[in-house]
Amino acid sequence: MIDAALQQPDIWRPFLSALRDDAPAGTRETEFRGTVHPGSYGGSTFDDGDSREGGRSGIGELKALSALVDGRGIAVRVLVTHGGAARVDIVAGAPQVSFGMGGGILESVLLVADSDPEPYRRLPERCDGVGPSPDADPDAVRALVRGILPDAEPATGSALAAAETALGIALPEDVRALYLTAGAGDLVLPATGSDLFYGMSIVALDDAAAREYLEPRARYGSWPDGAIEVVAADPQLRVQALAASPAWFVVGDDFGGNLLVVDLRPGPRGHVGQVLYVDHEIPAGARWLAPSLTELLTHRPGGPASLGPEGGLVCRVGPRGRTVADVGPEAEVLFVGAAPEPVDLAALAGHRGIRTLVVNRSAAVANLDVVTSLPALEYLECDVPRWQQLLGSGRVPPTLLSAGMNGRADWAASVDVVDALLALWGRPRLEVTKVELTIA
């Protein structure tokens, strides 16, 4: 719901006046596209269609408006002429639409509520024959932790039982030993002259924030970001190819925001209770670190294993001469960019693995309607004219969970495309408010 105050012309006058007055001499029309959230605002200004470079922008006048929006924020498009005629279009924030920055603003549309990109929907499989590392030793963990944190308060048995109930599986014995010796604290290992594992801050069993970071949406942020992620197979087959996993249990952080988790559903050559490294700068997957918590603390590995190669999981057609012929059966994510000749997508017909297709606005393509023949396609991103083409011909893929828009397009056309996509999926439509006024 858009605050009633934002629908009043007078509240926009200072911003509109600043936009017009700060425009270069001779400007006929100034346009601003941006977003306003509580305490923050930003966007791009265009004078007669050209991006404003340098000079003043008047954007500071949006500060007063930011106090009138709720947590979802609003997207704003403003037009003001040299003569003073002005119009403000306001799109209310909603779960079904995400705002970007720059000229596009309407970044993506969530077509299926509460859906996640495919890598984040994967669940760990149970691998027969895997068990704890033979060198996992709860007594060794208990003695080491007592020696470093002699005054630490242990977690209660009931808290440990509650954590295991939530997991649906028992924690390894050396992990239990950790918590029943110290429920929290900085476990700093003795300094050495070599680059060995130096310790961790024990994440308490009731630390919801650390554990929530492992939730899919906390890791990928926006649908467009999550849709282009791939998880390569572990060359050693110790870790399953998962973007996130309910079988990863946080035991510590490395004092730098990266998490250490024990893996209760390892790959066929891993161990139950192996320790993985979750890098806070990498939105998908985890890297193998040690066969057990015991060996992490006693053998002190120098760093996590390297990620497996992406190989053909991601393919970029257009740049550097790559063609559709280079798209192998293992491809999941396909980017199509500018090429010397139009890229004919017909050869992709029936490809069973492509789940994400991004067609850059600068790319010339033929046979775009092949997208309806891709059974795994769940995210399609292209410019507004191509969406208009697909909507007009009835060729929007019914398998989509989310849709993205790139490039700067006519504002009204962008809003119409988003609304048309929402209507196809029976989702709530955009709430758009228009305010017209004149400034002196």
Coordinates of C-alpha atoms in Angstrom, one line a residue:
M1 CA 0.0 0.0 0.0
I2 CA 1.4 3.4 -1.0
D3 CA 1.3 6.0 1.8
A4 CA -1.4 8.6 1.1
A5 CA 1.1 11.4 1.6
L6 CA 3.1 10.1 -1.4
Q7 CA 0.0 10.7 -3.6
Q8 CA -0.1 14.4 -2.8
P9 CA 1.6 16.6 -5.5
D10 CA 3.1 19.1 -3.0
I11 CA 5.4 16.5 -1.5
W12 CA 7.1 15.9 -4.8
R13 CA 7.6 19.6 -5.7
P14 CA 11.0 20.1 -4.1
F15 CA 12.5 17.0 -5.9
L16 CA 10.9 17.9 -9.2
S17 CA 12.1 21.5 -9.0
A18 CA 15.6 20.4 -8.2
L19 CA 15.6 18.0 -11.1
R20 CA 14.5 20.6 -13.6
D21 CA 16.7 23.4 -12.2
D22 CA 19.8 21.3 -12.2
A23 CA 19.4 20.2 -15.8
P24 CA 21.9 21.5 -18.4
A25 CA 20.7 24.6 -20.2
G26 CA 18.4 23.9 -23.1
T27 CA 17.1 20.6 -21.7
R28 CA 13.5 20.0 -22.8
E29 CA 12.6 17.0 -20.5
T30 CA 14.3 15.4 -17.6
E31 CA 13.5 11.8 -16.4
F32 CA 14.5 10.1 -13.2
R33 CA 14.1 6.4 -12.4
G34 CA 15.0 5.1 -9.0
T35 CA 13.9 3.5 -5.8
V36 CA 13.2 4.8 -2.4
H37 CA 13.4 2.7 0.8
P38 CA 13.3 3.7 4.4
G39 CA 16.4 5.7 5.0
S40 CA 17.9 5.1 1.5
Y41 CA 17.2 6.2 -2.1
G42 CA 19.0 6.2 -5.4
G43 CA 18.5 6.1 -9.2
S44 CA 19.5 7.6 -12.5
T45 CA 18.7 10.9 -14.2
F46 CA 18.3 11.4 -17.9
D47 CA 18.2 14.8 -19.7
D48 CA 16.5 14.5 -23.1
G49 CA 17.3 10.8 -23.0
D50 CA 21.0 11.1 -22.2
S51 CA 22.3 10.0 -18.8
R52 CA 23.3 13.0 -16.7
E53 CA 27.0 13.1 -16.1
G54 CA 28.4 15.1 -13.2
G55 CA 26.8 18.2 -11.9
R56 CA 24.0 18.2 -9.4
S57 CA 21.1 15.8 -9.5
G58 CA 18.7 17.0 -6.8
I59 CA 18.5 13.5 -5.5
G60 CA 19.0 14.6 -1.9
E61 CA 15.4 15.9 -2.0
L62 CA 14.3 12.3 -1.8
K63 CA 15.4 12.1 1.8
A64 CA 12.1 13.4 3.1
L65 CA 10.2 10.9 1.0
S66 CA 12.2 7.9 2.3
A67 CA 10.5 8.4 5.7
L68 CA 7.1 7.7 4.1
V69 CA 7.7 4.3 2.6
D70 CA 7.5 0.9 4.3
G71 CA 10.2 -1.8 4.3
R72 CA 9.4 -3.0 0.7
G73 CA 10.1 0.5 -0.7
I74 CA 8.8 2.0 -3.9
A75 CA 10.0 2.3 -7.5
V76 CA 9.7 5.8 -8.9
R77 CA 9.7 7.3 -12.4
V78 CA 9.5 11.1 -12.7
L79 CA 9.2 13.2 -15.8
V80 CA 9.5 17.0 -15.7
T81 CA 9.6 19.4 -18.6
H82 CA 11.3 22.7 -19.0
G83 CA 7.9 24.4 -18.9
G84 CA 7.0 22.8 -15.5
A85 CA 4.6 20.0 -16.5
A86 CA 5.5 17.0 -14.4
R87 CA 4.3 13.5 -13.7
V88 CA 5.3 10.9 -11.0
D89 CA 4.7 7.2 -11.4
I90 CA 5.0 5.2 -8.2
V91 CA 5.1 1.4 -8.1
A92 CA 4.6 -0.1 -4.6
G93 CA 7.1 -2.8 -3.5
A94 CA 5.6 -6.3 -3.3
P95 CA 6.9 -9.9 -2.9
Q96 CA 6.2 -10.6 -6.6
V97 CA 8.5 -7.9 -8.0
S98 CA 12.1 -6.9 -7.2
F99 CA 13.6 -3.6 -7.9
G100 CA 17.0 -3.1 -9.5
M101 CA 19.0 0.1 -10.1
G102 CA 20.0 2.1 -13.2
G103 CA 17.5 2.6 -16.0
G104 CA 15.6 -0.6 -15.7
I105 CA 14.4 -0.5 -12.1
L106 CA 11.8 -3.3 -12.5
E107 CA 14.4 -6.1 -12.3
S108 CA 12.5 -9.3 -12.0
V109 CA 9.1 -10.8 -11.4
L110 CA 8.4 -13.8 -9.1
L111 CA 5.8 -15.8 -11.0
V112 CA 5.5 -18.7 -8.5
A113 CA 5.3 -17.6 -4.9
D114 CA 8.0 -18.9 -2.5
S115 CA 9.9 -20.6 -5.2
D116 CA 13.7 -20.9 -5.2
P117 CA 16.2 -21.4 -8.1
E118 CA 16.9 -25.1 -8.8
P119 CA 20.3 -25.4 -7.2
Y120 CA 18.7 -24.2 -3.9
R121 CA 15.9 -26.7 -4.1
R122 CA 18.2 -29.7 -4.3
L123 CA 18.1 -32.0 -1.3
P124 CA 21.0 -34.2 -0.1
E125 CA 20.8 -37.9 -1.0
R126 CA 21.6 -40.6 1.4
C127 CA 24.7 -42.4 0.3
D128 CA 25.1 -46.0 1.4
G129 CA 28.3 -47.1 3.1
V130 CA 29.4 -43.7 4.4
G131 CA 30.0 -43.2 8.1
P132 CA 32.1 -41.1 10.5
S133 CA 35.8 -40.7 10.1
P134 CA 37.7 -43.4 12.0
D135 CA 39.8 -40.6 13.5
A136 CA 36.9 -38.7 15.0
D137 CA 37.5 -38.7 18.7
P138 CA 35.2 -37.0 21.2
D139 CA 37.7 -37.4 24.0
A140 CA 40.3 -35.6 22.1
V141 CA 37.9 -32.7 21.3
R142 CA 36.8 -32.6 24.9
A143 CA 40.4 -32.4 26.2
L144 CA 41.4 -29.8 23.7
V145 CA 38.4 -27.5 24.3
R146 CA 38.8 -27.8 28.1
G147 CA 42.5 -26.8 27.8
I148 CA 41.7 -23.6 25.8
L149 CA 38.3 -22.6 27.4
P150 CA 38.5 -24.0 31.0
D151 CA 35.8 -21.6 32.2
A152 CA 33.4 -22.1 29.4
E153 CA 29.8 -23.0 30.2
P154 CA 28.7 -26.1 28.4
A155 CA 25.4 -26.3 26.4
T156 CA 22.6 -28.2 28.2
G157 CA 21.6 -31.6 27.2
S158 CA 18.1 -30.4 26.4
A159 CA 19.4 -27.7 24.1
L160 CA 21.5 -30.3 22.3
A161 CA 18.5 -32.7 22.0
A162 CA 16.4 -29.9 20.6
A163 CA 19.0 -29.1 18.0
E164 CA 19.1 -32.8 16.9
T165 CA 15.3 -33.0 16.9
A166 CA 15.2 -30.0 14.5
L167 CA 17.8 -31.6 12.3
G168 CA 16.1 -35.0 12.4
I169 CA 19.4 -36.7 12.8
A170 CA 21.9 -37.1 15.7
L171 CA 25.1 -35.0 15.7
P172 CA 28.4 -36.8 15.5
E173 CA 29.9 -37.7 18.9
D174 CA 32.8 -35.3 18.6
V175 CA 30.4 -32.4 17.8
R176 CA 28.4 -33.3 20.8
A177 CA 31.6 -33.4 22.9
L178 CA 32.4 -29.8 21.7
Y179 CA 29.0 -28.4 22.9
L180 CA 28.9 -30.4 26.1
T181 CA 32.2 -28.8 27.0
A182 CA 31.7 -25.3 25.7
G183 CA 28.4 -24.0 24.4
A184 CA 30.1 -20.9 23.0
G185 CA 33.4 -19.0 23.0
D186 CA 36.4 -18.2 20.9
L187 CA 38.4 -21.4 20.4
V188 CA 41.8 -20.0 19.4
L189 CA 44.3 -22.7 18.8
P190 CA 48.0 -22.3 19.8
A191 CA 49.9 -20.1 17.4
T192 CA 52.4 -21.7 15.0
G193 CA 54.8 -20.4 12.5
S194 CA 52.9 -22.1 9.6
D195 CA 49.7 -21.3 7.9
L196 CA 47.5 -23.8 9.8
F197 CA 43.9 -23.6 10.9
Y198 CA 43.9 -21.1 13.8
G199 CA 40.6 -21.8 15.4
M200 CA 37.0 -20.6 15.4
S201 CA 34.3 -18.9 17.3
I202 CA 31.9 -21.6 18.5
V203 CA 28.4 -20.8 17.2
A204 CA 25.9 -21.4 20.0
L205 CA 23.1 -23.9 19.5
D206 CA 20.6 -21.1 19.8
D207 CA 22.3 -18.7 17.4
A208 CA 19.5 -18.4 14.9
A209 CA 21.2 -15.6 12.8
A210 CA 24.2 -17.8 11.9
R211 CA 22.0 -20.7 11.0
E212 CA 19.6 -18.6 9.0
Y213 CA 22.5 -17.5 6.8
L214 CA 22.5 -21.1 5.4
E215 CA 18.9 -20.8 4.3
P216 CA 18.7 -20.5 0.5
R217 CA 17.2 -17.0 0.2
A218 CA 19.7 -15.6 2.7
R219 CA 22.5 -16.9 0.4
Y220 CA 21.3 -16.0 -3.1
G221 CA 19.6 -12.7 -2.3
S222 CA 17.6 -12.1 -5.5
W223 CA 16.2 -14.6 -8.0
P224 CA 18.3 -13.3 -10.9
D225 CA 21.4 -13.8 -8.8
G226 CA 20.4 -17.3 -7.6
A227 CA 19.3 -18.4 -11.1
I228 CA 22.8 -17.9 -12.6
E229 CA 24.5 -19.9 -9.9
V230 CA 25.8 -23.4 -10.6
V231 CA 27.3 -25.9 -8.2
A232 CA 30.1 -28.0 -9.7
A233 CA 30.6 -31.6 -8.7
D234 CA 33.3 -32.3 -6.1
P235 CA 36.2 -34.0 -8.0
Q236 CA 36.8 -36.2 -4.9
L237 CA 33.1 -37.0 -4.4
R238 CA 33.2 -36.0 -0.8
V239 CA 30.6 -33.2 -1.0
Q240 CA 27.3 -33.4 -2.8
A241 CA 26.6 -30.7 -5.4
L242 CA 24.2 -28.6 -3.4
A243 CA 23.8 -24.9 -3.2
A244 CA 22.6 -25.2 0.4
S245 CA 21.7 -28.2 2.5
P246 CA 19.5 -28.9 5.5
A247 CA 22.1 -31.4 6.5
W248 CA 24.8 -28.7 7.1
F249 CA 25.0 -27.8 10.8
V250 CA 27.0 -24.7 11.8
V251 CA 29.5 -25.2 14.5
G252 CA 31.7 -22.1 14.1
D253 CA 32.8 -19.1 12.2
D254 CA 36.4 -18.2 11.3
F255 CA 36.2 -14.7 12.8
G256 CA 35.8 -13.3 9.3
G257 CA 32.1 -14.1 8.6
N258 CA 32.7 -17.5 7.0
L259 CA 31.0 -20.5 8.5
L260 CA 32.3 -23.9 9.5
V261 CA 29.6 -26.6 9.2
V262 CA 29.5 -30.3 9.8
D263 CA 28.0 -32.3 6.9
L264 CA 25.6 -35.0 8.0
R265 CA 24.8 -36.1 4.4
P266 CA 28.2 -36.4 2.6
G267 CA 29.0 -37.6 -0.8
P268 CA 29.8 -41.2 -1.5
R269 CA 33.5 -40.7 -0.6
G270 CA 33.0 -38.4 2.3
H271 CA 32.4 -38.9 6.0
V272 CA 29.4 -38.1 8.2
G273 CA 30.5 -35.2 10.3
Q274 CA 33.1 -33.9 7.8
V275 CA 33.7 -30.1 8.1
L276 CA 32.9 -27.8 5.2
Y277 CA 33.8 -24.2 4.7
V278 CA 31.0 -21.8 3.7
D279 CA 32.4 -18.6 2.2
H280 CA 30.2 -15.6 2.9
E281 CA 31.3 -14.2 -0.5
I282 CA 30.2 -17.2 -2.5
P283 CA 26.4 -17.6 -2.6
A284 CA 26.2 -21.3 -3.4
G285 CA 27.9 -24.5 -2.2
A286 CA 30.6 -25.3 0.4
R287 CA 34.2 -26.5 0.3
W288 CA 35.6 -29.5 2.0
L289 CA 37.9 -28.7 4.9
A290 CA 38.5 -31.8 7.1
P291 CA 37.2 -35.4 7.6
S292 CA 35.8 -34.5 11.1
L293 CA 35.7 -31.8 13.7
T294 CA 38.4 -33.7 15.6
E295 CA 40.8 -33.6 12.6
L296 CA 40.0 -29.9 12.0
L297 CA 41.1 -29.1 15.5
T298 CA 44.0 -31.5 15.8
H299 CA 45.4 -31.8 12.2
R300 CA 44.7 -28.1 11.4
P301 CA 44.4 -28.1 7.6
G302 CA 45.8 -25.0 5.9
G303 CA 42.6 -24.2 3.9
P304 CA 39.6 -25.6 2.2
A305 CA 39.7 -27.7 -0.9
S306 CA 39.3 -26.0 -4.3
L307 CA 35.9 -26.0 -5.9
G308 CA 35.4 -28.3 -8.8
P309 CA 35.5 -26.9 -12.4
E310 CA 32.2 -25.5 -13.8
G311 CA 33.0 -27.1 -17.1
G312 CA 30.0 -26.8 -19.4
L313 CA 27.5 -26.0 -16.7
V314 CA 27.6 -22.3 -17.8
C315 CA 27.9 -21.4 -21.4
R316 CA 28.3 -17.9 -22.9
V317 CA 27.4 -17.6 -26.6
G318 CA 28.5 -14.7 -28.6
P319 CA 31.6 -13.3 -26.9
R320 CA 34.9 -14.8 -28.1
G321 CA 33.2 -16.6 -31.0
R322 CA 31.3 -19.2 -29.0
T323 CA 28.2 -20.5 -30.7
V324 CA 25.1 -22.5 -29.9
A325 CA 27.0 -25.6 -31.1
D326 CA 29.2 -25.2 -28.0
V327 CA 26.2 -25.7 -25.6
G328 CA 26.6 -29.3 -24.3
P329 CA 24.0 -31.5 -22.7
E330 CA 25.3 -30.7 -19.3
A331 CA 24.6 -26.9 -19.7
E332 CA 22.3 -25.4 -17.0
V333 CA 22.9 -21.6 -17.5
L334 CA 23.2 -20.0 -20.9
F335 CA 24.1 -16.4 -21.6
V336 CA 23.6 -15.0 -25.1
G337 CA 25.5 -11.8 -25.9
A338 CA 26.4 -9.8 -29.0
A339 CA 27.9 -11.7 -31.9
P340 CA 29.0 -10.9 -35.5
E341 CA 25.9 -12.7 -36.8
P342 CA 22.4 -13.2 -35.2
V343 CA 22.4 -16.1 -32.8
D344 CA 20.0 -18.8 -34.0
L345 CA 18.5 -20.5 -30.9
A346 CA 16.7 -23.2 -32.9
A347 CA 19.5 -25.7 -32.2
L348 CA 18.6 -25.6 -28.5
A349 CA 15.1 -27.0 -29.1
G350 CA 14.4 -29.7 -26.6
H351 CA 17.5 -29.2 -24.5
R352 CA 16.7 -30.9 -21.2
G353 CA 19.2 -29.2 -18.9
I354 CA 18.9 -25.4 -19.5
R355 CA 17.2 -23.9 -16.6
T356 CA 18.4 -20.3 -17.0
L357 CA 18.6 -18.3 -20.2
V358 CA 19.8 -14.7 -20.2
V359 CA 19.6 -12.8 -23.6
N360 CA 21.5 -9.6 -23.5
R361 CA 19.7 -6.6 -24.9
S362 CA 22.6 -6.1 -27.4
A363 CA 22.3 -9.6 -28.7
A364 CA 20.6 -10.3 -32.0
V365 CA 18.7 -13.6 -31.9
A366 CA 16.6 -15.7 -34.1
N367 CA 13.9 -18.2 -33.1
L368 CA 13.5 -16.9 -29.6
D369 CA 10.2 -18.9 -29.3
V370 CA 12.4 -22.0 -28.9
V371 CA 12.2 -21.1 -25.2
T372 CA 8.8 -22.9 -25.0
S373 CA 10.6 -26.2 -25.9
L374 CA 13.0 -26.2 -23.0
P375 CA 11.4 -28.4 -20.3
A376 CA 13.7 -27.3 -17.5
L377 CA 13.6 -23.5 -18.2
E378 CA 12.6 -21.7 -15.0
Y379 CA 14.3 -18.3 -15.4
L380 CA 14.3 -16.2 -18.6
E381 CA 15.8 -12.7 -18.8
C382 CA 15.6 -10.5 -21.8
D383 CA 14.7 -6.9 -22.7
V384 CA 11.2 -5.5 -22.8
P385 CA 10.7 -5.7 -26.6
R386 CA 11.5 -9.4 -26.5
W387 CA 9.0 -10.0 -23.7
Q388 CA 6.4 -8.1 -25.7
Q389 CA 7.2 -10.4 -28.6
L390 CA 6.7 -13.5 -26.5
L391 CA 3.6 -12.2 -24.9
G392 CA 2.1 -11.1 -28.2
S393 CA 2.7 -14.6 -29.8
G394 CA 1.6 -16.6 -26.7
R395 CA 5.1 -18.1 -26.4
V396 CA 6.0 -17.3 -22.8
P397 CA 7.3 -20.6 -21.4
P398 CA 4.8 -22.0 -18.9
T399 CA 7.7 -23.6 -16.9
L400 CA 9.0 -20.2 -15.7
L401 CA 9.2 -19.6 -12.0
S402 CA 10.7 -16.1 -12.4
A403 CA 11.3 -13.6 -15.2
G404 CA 13.9 -10.9 -15.5
M405 CA 14.3 -7.7 -17.6
N406 CA 17.4 -6.1 -18.8
G407 CA 18.2 -2.9 -20.7
R408 CA 16.5 0.5 -20.4
A409 CA 13.0 0.5 -22.0
D410 CA 10.0 2.7 -22.2
W411 CA 8.6 2.9 -18.7
A412 CA 5.0 2.3 -19.6
A413 CA 6.0 -0.7 -21.7
S414 CA 8.0 -2.1 -18.8
V415 CA 5.1 -1.8 -16.4
D416 CA 2.7 -3.4 -18.9
V417 CA 5.0 -6.4 -19.4
V418 CA 5.4 -7.0 -15.7
D419 CA 1.7 -6.7 -15.2
A420 CA 1.0 -9.1 -18.2
L421 CA 3.4 -11.7 -16.8
L422 CA 1.8 -11.5 -13.3
A423 CA -1.7 -11.9 -14.9
L424 CA -0.6 -15.0 -16.8
W425 CA 0.4 -16.7 -13.5
G426 CA -2.6 -15.3 -11.6
R427 CA -0.4 -13.3 -9.2
P428 CA -1.3 -10.0 -7.6
R429 CA -0.9 -7.1 -10.1
L430 CA 1.3 -4.1 -9.6
E431 CA 0.0 -1.2 -7.5
V432 CA 0.8 1.9 -9.6
T433 CA -0.1 5.4 -8.6
K434 CA 0.2 8.4 -10.9
V435 CA 0.6 11.9 -9.7
E436 CA 0.4 14.9 -12.1
L437 CA 1.3 18.4 -11.2
T438 CA 2.9 21.7 -12.4
I439 CA 5.9 23.4 -10.9
A440 CA 6.6 27.1 -11.2

